[in-house]
PDB file of C-alpha atoms in Angstrom:
ATOM      1  CA  UNK A   1     -19.929  36.714 -23.545  1.00  0.00           C
ATOM      2  CA  UNK A   2     -16.207  36.322 -24.058  1.00  0.00           C
ATOM      3  CA  UNK A   3     -14.726  36.236 -27.528  1.00  0.00           C
ATOM      4  CA  UNK A   4     -14.216  32.607 -28.444  1.00  0.00           C
ATOM      5  CA  UNK A   5     -11.466  33.172 -30.990  1.00  0.00           C
ATOM      6  CA  UNK A   6      -8.013  31.759 -30.150  1.00  0.00           C
ATOM      7  CA  UNK A   7      -5.643  34.116 -28.341  1.00  0.00           C
ATOM      8  CA  UNK A   8      -2.060  33.228 -29.238  1.00  0.00           C
ATOM      9  CA  UNK A   9      -0.187  35.911 -27.309  1.00  0.00           C
ATOM     10  CA  UNK A  10      -1.898  36.056 -23.925  1.00  0.00           C
ATOM     11  CA  UNK A  11      -2.548  32.320 -23.723  1.00  0.00           C
ATOM     12  CA  UNK A  12       0.710  31.087 -25.224  1.00  0.00           C
ATOM     13  CA  UNK A  13       1.696  29.329 -22.003  1.00  0.00           C
ATOM     14  CA  UNK A  14      -1.481  27.261 -22.121  1.00  0.00           C
ATOM     15  CA  UNK A  15      -2.303  26.886 -25.800  1.00  0.00           C
ATOM     16  CA  UNK A  16       1.128  26.043 -27.155  1.00  0.00           C
ATOM     17  CA  UNK A  17       3.305  23.523 -25.289  1.00  0.00           C
ATOM     18  CA  UNK A  18       3.053  22.309 -21.695  1.00  0.00           C
ATOM     19  CA  UNK A  19       6.280  22.601 -19.738  1.00  0.00           C
ATOM     20  CA  UNK A  20       8.042  19.349 -18.952  1.00  0.00           C
ATOM     21  CA  UNK A  21       9.315  18.018 -15.643  1.00  0.00           C
ATOM     22  CA  UNK A  22      12.762  16.478 -16.164  1.00  0.00           C
ATOM     23  CA  UNK A  23      11.705  13.568 -13.960  1.00  0.00           C
ATOM     24  CA  UNK A  24       9.044  12.500 -16.466  1.00  0.00           C
ATOM     25  CA  UNK A  25       9.767   9.772 -18.954  1.00  0.00           C
ATOM     26  CA  UNK A  26       9.492  10.713 -22.611  1.00  0.00           C
ATOM     27  CA  UNK A  27       6.357   8.581 -22.928  1.00  0.00           C
ATOM     28  CA  UNK A  28       4.682  10.217 -19.915  1.00  0.00           C
ATOM     29  CA  UNK A  29       5.379  13.688 -21.260  1.00  0.00           C
ATOM     30  CA  UNK A  30       4.116  12.842 -24.744  1.00  0.00           C
ATOM     31  CA  UNK A  31       0.944  11.367 -23.212  1.00  0.00           C
ATOM     32  CA  UNK A  32       0.429  14.528 -21.135  1.00  0.00           C
ATOM     33  CA  UNK A  33       1.067  16.691 -24.184  1.00  0.00           C
ATOM     34  CA  UNK A  34      -1.433  14.712 -26.271  1.00  0.00           C
ATOM     35  CA  UNK A  35      -4.136  14.867 -23.597  1.00  0.00           C
ATOM     36  CA  UNK A  36      -3.487  18.600 -23.100  1.00  0.00           C
ATOM     37  CA  UNK A  37      -4.025  19.316 -26.782  1.00  0.00           C
ATOM     38  CA  UNK A  38      -7.184  17.209 -26.785  1.00  0.00           C
ATOM     39  CA  UNK A  39      -8.453  19.060 -23.704  1.00  0.00           C
ATOM     40  CA  UNK A  40      -7.807  22.466 -25.293  1.00  0.00           C
ATOM     41  CA  UNK A  41     -10.241  21.517 -28.049  1.00  0.00           C
ATOM     42  CA  UNK A  42     -13.083  21.182 -25.537  1.00  0.00           C
ATOM     43  CA  UNK A  43     -15.525  24.092 -25.428  1.00  0.00           C
ATOM     44  CA  UNK A  44     -15.398  24.506 -21.647  1.00  0.00           C
ATOM     45  CA  UNK A  45     -11.604  24.590 -21.594  1.00  0.00           C
ATOM     46  CA  UNK A  46     -11.558  27.021 -24.542  1.00  0.00           C
ATOM     47  CA  UNK A  47     -14.012  29.348 -22.831  1.00  0.00           C
ATOM     48  CA  UNK A  48     -12.059  29.383 -19.558  1.00  0.00           C
ATOM     49  CA  UNK A  49      -8.716  29.903 -21.304  1.00  0.00           C
ATOM     50  CA  UNK A  50     -10.076  32.799 -23.361  1.00  0.00           C
ATOM     51  CA  UNK A  51     -11.771  34.290 -20.292  1.00  0.00           C
ATOM     52  CA  UNK A  52      -8.423  34.264 -18.481  1.00  0.00           C
ATOM     53  CA  UNK A  53      -6.795  35.866 -21.507  1.00  0.00           C
ATOM     54  CA  UNK A  54      -9.480  38.563 -21.600  1.00  0.00           C
ATOM     55  CA  UNK A  55      -8.604  39.413 -17.995  1.00  0.00           C
ATOM     56  CA  UNK A  56      -4.859  39.472 -18.769  1.00  0.00           C
ATOM     57  CA  UNK A  57      -4.378  36.534 -16.427  1.00  0.00           C
ATOM     58  CA  UNK A  58      -3.176  33.630 -18.620  1.00  0.00           C
ATOM     59  CA  UNK A  59      -1.930  30.563 -16.798  1.00  0.00           C
ATOM     60  CA  UNK A  60       0.973  28.242 -17.485  1.00  0.00           C
ATOM     61  CA  UNK A  61       0.524  24.481 -17.616  1.00  0.00           C
ATOM     62  CA  UNK A  62       3.141  22.084 -16.296  1.00  0.00           C
ATOM     63  CA  UNK A  63       3.196  18.316 -16.677  1.00  0.00           C
ATOM     64  CA  UNK A  64       4.986  16.939 -13.627  1.00  0.00           C
ATOM     65  CA  UNK A  65       5.820  13.630 -11.978  1.00  0.00           C
ATOM     66  CA  UNK A  66       4.028  13.296  -8.640  1.00  0.00           C
ATOM     67  CA  UNK A  67       5.021  10.954  -5.797  1.00  0.00           C
ATOM     68  CA  UNK A  68       2.923   7.802  -5.607  1.00  0.00           C
ATOM     69  CA  UNK A  69       1.740   8.768  -2.114  1.00  0.00           C
ATOM     70  CA  UNK A  70       0.615  12.267  -3.179  1.00  0.00           C
ATOM     71  CA  UNK A  71      -3.046  12.972  -2.434  1.00  0.00           C
ATOM     72  CA  UNK A  72      -3.573  15.217  -5.449  1.00  0.00           C
ATOM     73  CA  UNK A  73      -3.420  14.580  -9.178  1.00  0.00           C
ATOM     74  CA  UNK A  74      -3.327  18.261 -10.122  1.00  0.00           C
ATOM     75  CA  UNK A  75      -3.276  21.701  -8.579  1.00  0.00           C
ATOM     76  CA  UNK A  76      -3.272  25.444  -9.141  1.00  0.00           C
ATOM     77  CA  UNK A  77      -0.735  27.861  -7.654  1.00  0.00           C
ATOM     78  CA  UNK A  78      -2.132  31.410  -7.402  1.00  0.00           C
ATOM     79  CA  UNK A  79       1.306  32.718  -6.478  1.00  0.00           C
ATOM     80  CA  UNK A  80       2.868  31.485  -9.717  1.00  0.00           C
ATOM     81  CA  UNK A  81      -0.405  31.442 -11.722  1.00  0.00           C
ATOM     82  CA  UNK A  82       0.394  27.925 -12.868  1.00  0.00           C
ATOM     83  CA  UNK A  83      -1.541  24.688 -13.192  1.00  0.00           C
ATOM     84  CA  UNK A  84       0.342  21.453 -12.675  1.00  0.00           C
ATOM     85  CA  UNK A  85      -0.917  18.044 -13.779  1.00  0.00           C
ATOM     86  CA  UNK A  86       0.451  14.731 -12.533  1.00  0.00           C
ATOM     87  CA  UNK A  87       1.419  13.205 -15.873  1.00  0.00           C
ATOM     88  CA  UNK A  88       2.254   9.879 -14.215  1.00  0.00           C
ATOM     89  CA  UNK A  89      -1.199   9.586 -12.598  1.00  0.00           C
ATOM     90  CA  UNK A  90      -3.604  10.714 -15.328  1.00  0.00           C
ATOM     91  CA  UNK A  91      -4.081   8.331 -18.260  1.00  0.00           C
ATOM     92  CA  UNK A  92      -7.701   8.884 -19.321  1.00  0.00           C
ATOM     93  CA  UNK A  93      -8.098  11.905 -21.673  1.00  0.00           C
ATOM     94  CA  UNK A  94     -11.670  12.534 -20.488  1.00  0.00           C
ATOM     95  CA  UNK A  95     -10.586  12.505 -16.850  1.00  0.00           C
ATOM     96  CA  UNK A  96      -7.578  14.695 -17.721  1.00  0.00           C
ATOM     97  CA  UNK A  97      -9.920  17.244 -19.320  1.00  0.00           C
ATOM     98  CA  UNK A  98     -12.239  17.326 -16.307  1.00  0.00           C
ATOM     99  CA  UNK A  99      -9.346  17.733 -13.868  1.00  0.00           C
ATOM    100  CA  UNK A 100      -7.825  20.498 -16.027  1.00  0.00           C
ATOM    101  CA  UNK A 101     -11.207  22.257 -16.157  1.00  0.00           C
ATOM    102  CA  UNK A 102     -11.397  22.018 -12.357  1.00  0.00           C
ATOM    103  CA  UNK A 103      -8.054  23.803 -12.009  1.00  0.00           C
ATOM    104  CA  UNK A 104      -8.938  26.395 -14.671  1.00  0.00           C
ATOM    105  CA  UNK A 105     -12.035  27.320 -12.660  1.00  0.00           C
ATOM    106  CA  UNK A 106      -9.754  27.976  -9.680  1.00  0.00           C
ATOM    107  CA  UNK A 107      -7.505  30.136 -11.868  1.00  0.00           C
ATOM    108  CA  UNK A 108     -10.524  32.060 -13.149  1.00  0.00           C
ATOM    109  CA  UNK A 109     -11.848  32.656  -9.631  1.00  0.00           C
ATOM    110  CA  UNK A 110      -8.506  33.976  -8.403  1.00  0.00           C
ATOM    111  CA  UNK A 111      -8.342  36.278 -11.446  1.00  0.00           C
ATOM    112  CA  UNK A 112     -11.820  37.771 -11.073  1.00  0.00           C
ATOM    113  CA  UNK A 113     -12.060  38.117  -7.289  1.00  0.00           C
ATOM    114  CA  UNK A 114      -9.854  38.913  -4.311  1.00  0.00           C
ATOM    115  CA  UNK A 115      -9.687  35.405  -2.904  1.00  0.00           C
ATOM    116  CA  UNK A 116      -7.786  35.058   0.333  1.00  0.00           C
ATOM    117  CA  UNK A 117      -6.278  31.540   0.541  1.00  0.00           C
ATOM    118  CA  UNK A 118      -6.441  31.699   4.339  1.00  0.00           C
ATOM    119  CA  UNK A 119     -10.206  32.391   4.257  1.00  0.00           C
ATOM    120  CA  UNK A 120     -12.031  29.052   4.343  1.00  0.00           C
ATOM    121  CA  UNK A 121     -15.281  30.535   3.005  1.00  0.00           C
ATOM    122  CA  UNK A 122     -13.434  31.946  -0.021  1.00  0.00           C
ATOM    123  CA  UNK A 123     -11.759  28.605  -0.642  1.00  0.00           C
ATOM    124  CA  UNK A 124     -15.029  26.726  -0.137  1.00  0.00           C
ATOM    125  CA  UNK A 125     -16.646  28.868  -2.828  1.00  0.00           C
ATOM    126  CA  UNK A 126     -14.016  28.190  -5.474  1.00  0.00           C
ATOM    127  CA  UNK A 127     -14.034  24.476  -4.606  1.00  0.00           C
ATOM    128  CA  UNK A 128     -17.824  24.324  -4.967  1.00  0.00           C
ATOM    129  CA  UNK A 129     -17.602  26.007  -8.356  1.00  0.00           C
ATOM    130  CA  UNK A 130     -14.722  23.828  -9.538  1.00  0.00           C
ATOM    131  CA  UNK A 131     -16.445  20.570  -8.588  1.00  0.00           C
ATOM    132  CA  UNK A 132     -19.744  21.781 -10.046  1.00  0.00           C
ATOM    133  CA  UNK A 133     -18.498  23.189 -13.366  1.00  0.00           C
ATOM    134  CA  UNK A 134     -15.723  20.735 -14.240  1.00  0.00           C
ATOM    135  CA  UNK A 135     -18.042  17.810 -14.959  1.00  0.00           C
ATOM    136  CA  UNK A 136     -16.482  15.600 -12.283  1.00  0.00           C
ATOM    137  CA  UNK A 137     -19.880  15.200 -10.596  1.00  0.00           C
ATOM    138  CA  UNK A 138     -22.114  15.116 -13.667  1.00  0.00           C
ATOM    139  CA  UNK A 139     -24.575  12.236 -13.784  1.00  0.00           C
ATOM    140  CA  UNK A 140     -23.200  10.821 -17.040  1.00  0.00           C
ATOM    141  CA  UNK A 141     -19.705  10.777 -15.513  1.00  0.00           C
ATOM    142  CA  UNK A 142     -20.766   9.178 -12.222  1.00  0.00           C
ATOM    143  CA  UNK A 143     -23.751   7.168 -13.413  1.00  0.00           C
ATOM    144  CA  UNK A 144     -22.371   3.846 -12.170  1.00  0.00           C
ATOM    145  CA  UNK A 145     -21.595   5.290  -8.742  1.00  0.00           C
ATOM    146  CA  UNK A 146     -24.984   7.010  -8.550  1.00  0.00           C
ATOM    147  CA  UNK A 147     -26.938   3.948  -9.758  1.00  0.00           C
ATOM    148  CA  UNK A 148     -29.754   3.041  -7.384  1.00  0.00           C
ATOM    149  CA  UNK A 149     -29.475   6.309  -5.451  1.00  0.00           C
ATOM    150  CA  UNK A 150     -31.397   9.578  -5.438  1.00  0.00           C
ATOM    151  CA  UNK A 151     -30.238  10.762  -8.859  1.00  0.00           C
ATOM    152  CA  UNK A 152     -31.819  14.227  -8.556  1.00  0.00           C
ATOM    153  CA  UNK A 153     -29.790  15.327  -5.537  1.00  0.00           C
ATOM    154  CA  UNK A 154     -26.743  13.126  -6.047  1.00  0.00           C
ATOM    155  CA  UNK A 155     -24.785  15.754  -7.963  1.00  0.00           C
ATOM    156  CA  UNK A 156     -25.162  18.232  -5.117  1.00  0.00           C
ATOM    157  CA  UNK A 157     -23.962  15.620  -2.633  1.00  0.00           C
ATOM    158  CA  UNK A 158     -21.005  14.774  -4.885  1.00  0.00           C
ATOM    159  CA  UNK A 159     -20.027  18.456  -5.156  1.00  0.00           C
ATOM    160  CA  UNK A 160     -20.324  18.932  -1.384  1.00  0.00           C
ATOM    161  CA  UNK A 161     -18.265  15.819  -0.652  1.00  0.00           C
ATOM    162  CA  UNK A 162     -15.576  16.781  -3.170  1.00  0.00           C
ATOM    163  CA  UNK A 163     -15.385  20.389  -1.944  1.00  0.00           C
ATOM    164  CA  UNK A 164     -15.232  19.248   1.686  1.00  0.00           C
ATOM    165  CA  UNK A 165     -12.426  16.788   0.919  1.00  0.00           C
ATOM    166  CA  UNK A 166     -10.497  19.539  -0.870  1.00  0.00           C
ATOM    167  CA  UNK A 167     -10.936  21.898   2.084  1.00  0.00           C
ATOM    168  CA  UNK A 168      -9.744  19.255   4.532  1.00  0.00           C
ATOM    169  CA  UNK A 169      -6.630  18.776   2.379  1.00  0.00           C
ATOM    170  CA  UNK A 170      -5.754  22.461   2.655  1.00  0.00           C
ATOM    171  CA  UNK A 171      -3.419  23.855   5.281  1.00  0.00           C
ATOM    172  CA  UNK A 172      -5.863  26.363   6.803  1.00  0.00           C
ATOM    173  CA  UNK A 173      -9.175  24.475   6.749  1.00  0.00           C
ATOM    174  CA  UNK A 174      -8.295  21.054   8.128  1.00  0.00           C
ATOM    175  CA  UNK A 175     -10.697  21.337  11.075  1.00  0.00           C
ATOM    176  CA  UNK A 176     -13.833  19.398  10.122  1.00  0.00           C
ATOM    177  CA  UNK A 177     -16.283  21.750  11.856  1.00  0.00           C
ATOM    178  CA  UNK A 178     -14.605  24.831  10.352  1.00  0.00           C
ATOM    179  CA  UNK A 179     -14.626  23.300   6.860  1.00  0.00           C
ATOM    180  CA  UNK A 180     -18.276  22.261   7.086  1.00  0.00           C
ATOM    181  CA  UNK A 181     -19.296  25.681   8.350  1.00  0.00           C
ATOM    182  CA  UNK A 182     -17.443  27.407   5.509  1.00  0.00           C
ATOM    183  CA  UNK A 183     -19.033  25.047   2.990  1.00  0.00           C
ATOM    184  CA  UNK A 184     -22.554  25.757   4.242  1.00  0.00           C
ATOM    185  CA  UNK A 185     -21.955  29.520   4.248  1.00  0.00           C
ATOM    186  CA  UNK A 186     -20.640  29.516   0.680  1.00  0.00           C
ATOM    187  CA  UNK A 187     -23.037  26.933  -0.763  1.00  0.00           C
ATOM    188  CA  UNK A 188     -26.068  28.936  -1.931  1.00  0.00           C
ATOM    189  CA  UNK A 189     -24.338  31.771  -3.834  1.00  0.00           C
ATOM    190  CA  UNK A 190     -21.494  29.640  -5.201  1.00  0.00           C
ATOM    191  CA  UNK A 191     -23.585  26.643  -6.294  1.00  0.00           C
ATOM    192  CA  UNK A 192     -25.657  29.012  -8.445  1.00  0.00           C
ATOM    193  CA  UNK A 193     -22.631  30.863  -9.870  1.00  0.00           C
ATOM    194  CA  UNK A 194     -21.769  29.486 -13.332  1.00  0.00           C
ATOM    195  CA  UNK A 195     -19.702  32.384 -14.662  1.00  0.00           C
ATOM    196  CA  UNK A 196     -18.009  32.550 -17.174  1.00  0.00           C
ATOM    197  CA  UNK A 197     -20.548  30.024 -18.467  1.00  0.00           C
ATOM    198  CA  UNK A 198     -23.921  31.568 -19.267  1.00  0.00           C
ATOM    199  CA  UNK A 199     -25.791  28.529 -17.986  1.00  0.00           C
ATOM    200  CA  UNK A 200     -25.027  25.289 -16.181  1.00  0.00           C
ATOM    201  CA  UNK A 201     -22.493  23.530 -18.443  1.00  0.00           C
ATOM    202  CA  UNK A 202     -24.229  20.161 -18.050  1.00  0.00           C
ATOM    203  CA  UNK A 203     -27.496  21.737 -19.243  1.00  0.00           C
ATOM    204  CA  UNK A 204     -25.967  23.594 -22.198  1.00  0.00           C
ATOM    205  CA  UNK A 205     -27.265  21.633 -25.185  1.00  0.00           C
ATOM    206  CA  UNK A 206     -25.806  23.748 -28.000  1.00  0.00           C
ATOM    207  CA  UNK A 207     -24.196  21.520 -30.651  1.00  0.00           C
ATOM    208  CA  UNK A 208     -20.405  21.454 -30.743  1.00  0.00           C
ATOM    209  CA  UNK A 209     -17.791  19.322 -32.471  1.00  0.00           C
ATOM    210  CA  UNK A 210     -16.479  16.450 -30.383  1.00  0.00           C
ATOM    211  CA  UNK A 211     -12.744  17.135 -29.909  1.00  0.00           C
ATOM    212  CA  UNK A 212     -12.081  13.414 -29.393  1.00  0.00           C
ATOM    213  CA  UNK A 213     -13.399  12.649 -32.882  1.00  0.00           C
ATOM    214  CA  UNK A 214     -11.852  15.557 -34.778  1.00  0.00           C
TER     215      UNK A 214
END
């Protein structure tokens, strides 16, 4: 397991202050800053940040203003090793944390493996892991959407739908048949891959402080 103690040097770009887009209003930046600090108190975010630090691959976080027509609310740039969050489109701290976790999983995958962005199977794998581990498809998060449906398999369907949508948004995997084929090829090994978590995060019942109440 990775050391869970804070790493000030290697993770300074993430743990200290998010960088500010000059186009953001002061209120938007302060809201993004507040939600970032709340997110960094979450155990999943802490584990991913420290894992990246252990691999000498810390990421920077930028709060930016995104166009209203933009399809994404956040993203990760492997070239610049930076996560950007749309500060003008994320207002819920729980949602902010899940989206940040999603992007941190991408950063972790690019740090631990030779992912080729032009390889749709590689990209399908990291999308499957990000949608699975971030909590965006957990039953407690999507309970209202899942109500009245097959609850046992609904998370898998949610992860597949989210990963497919992400692939179709990419430059290289926009062909529906290509994206679906890549998703099916990557599904079995990547759905079962929880690293750096030692078990499925939604099944990890160890007691932890609630960062929203601290």
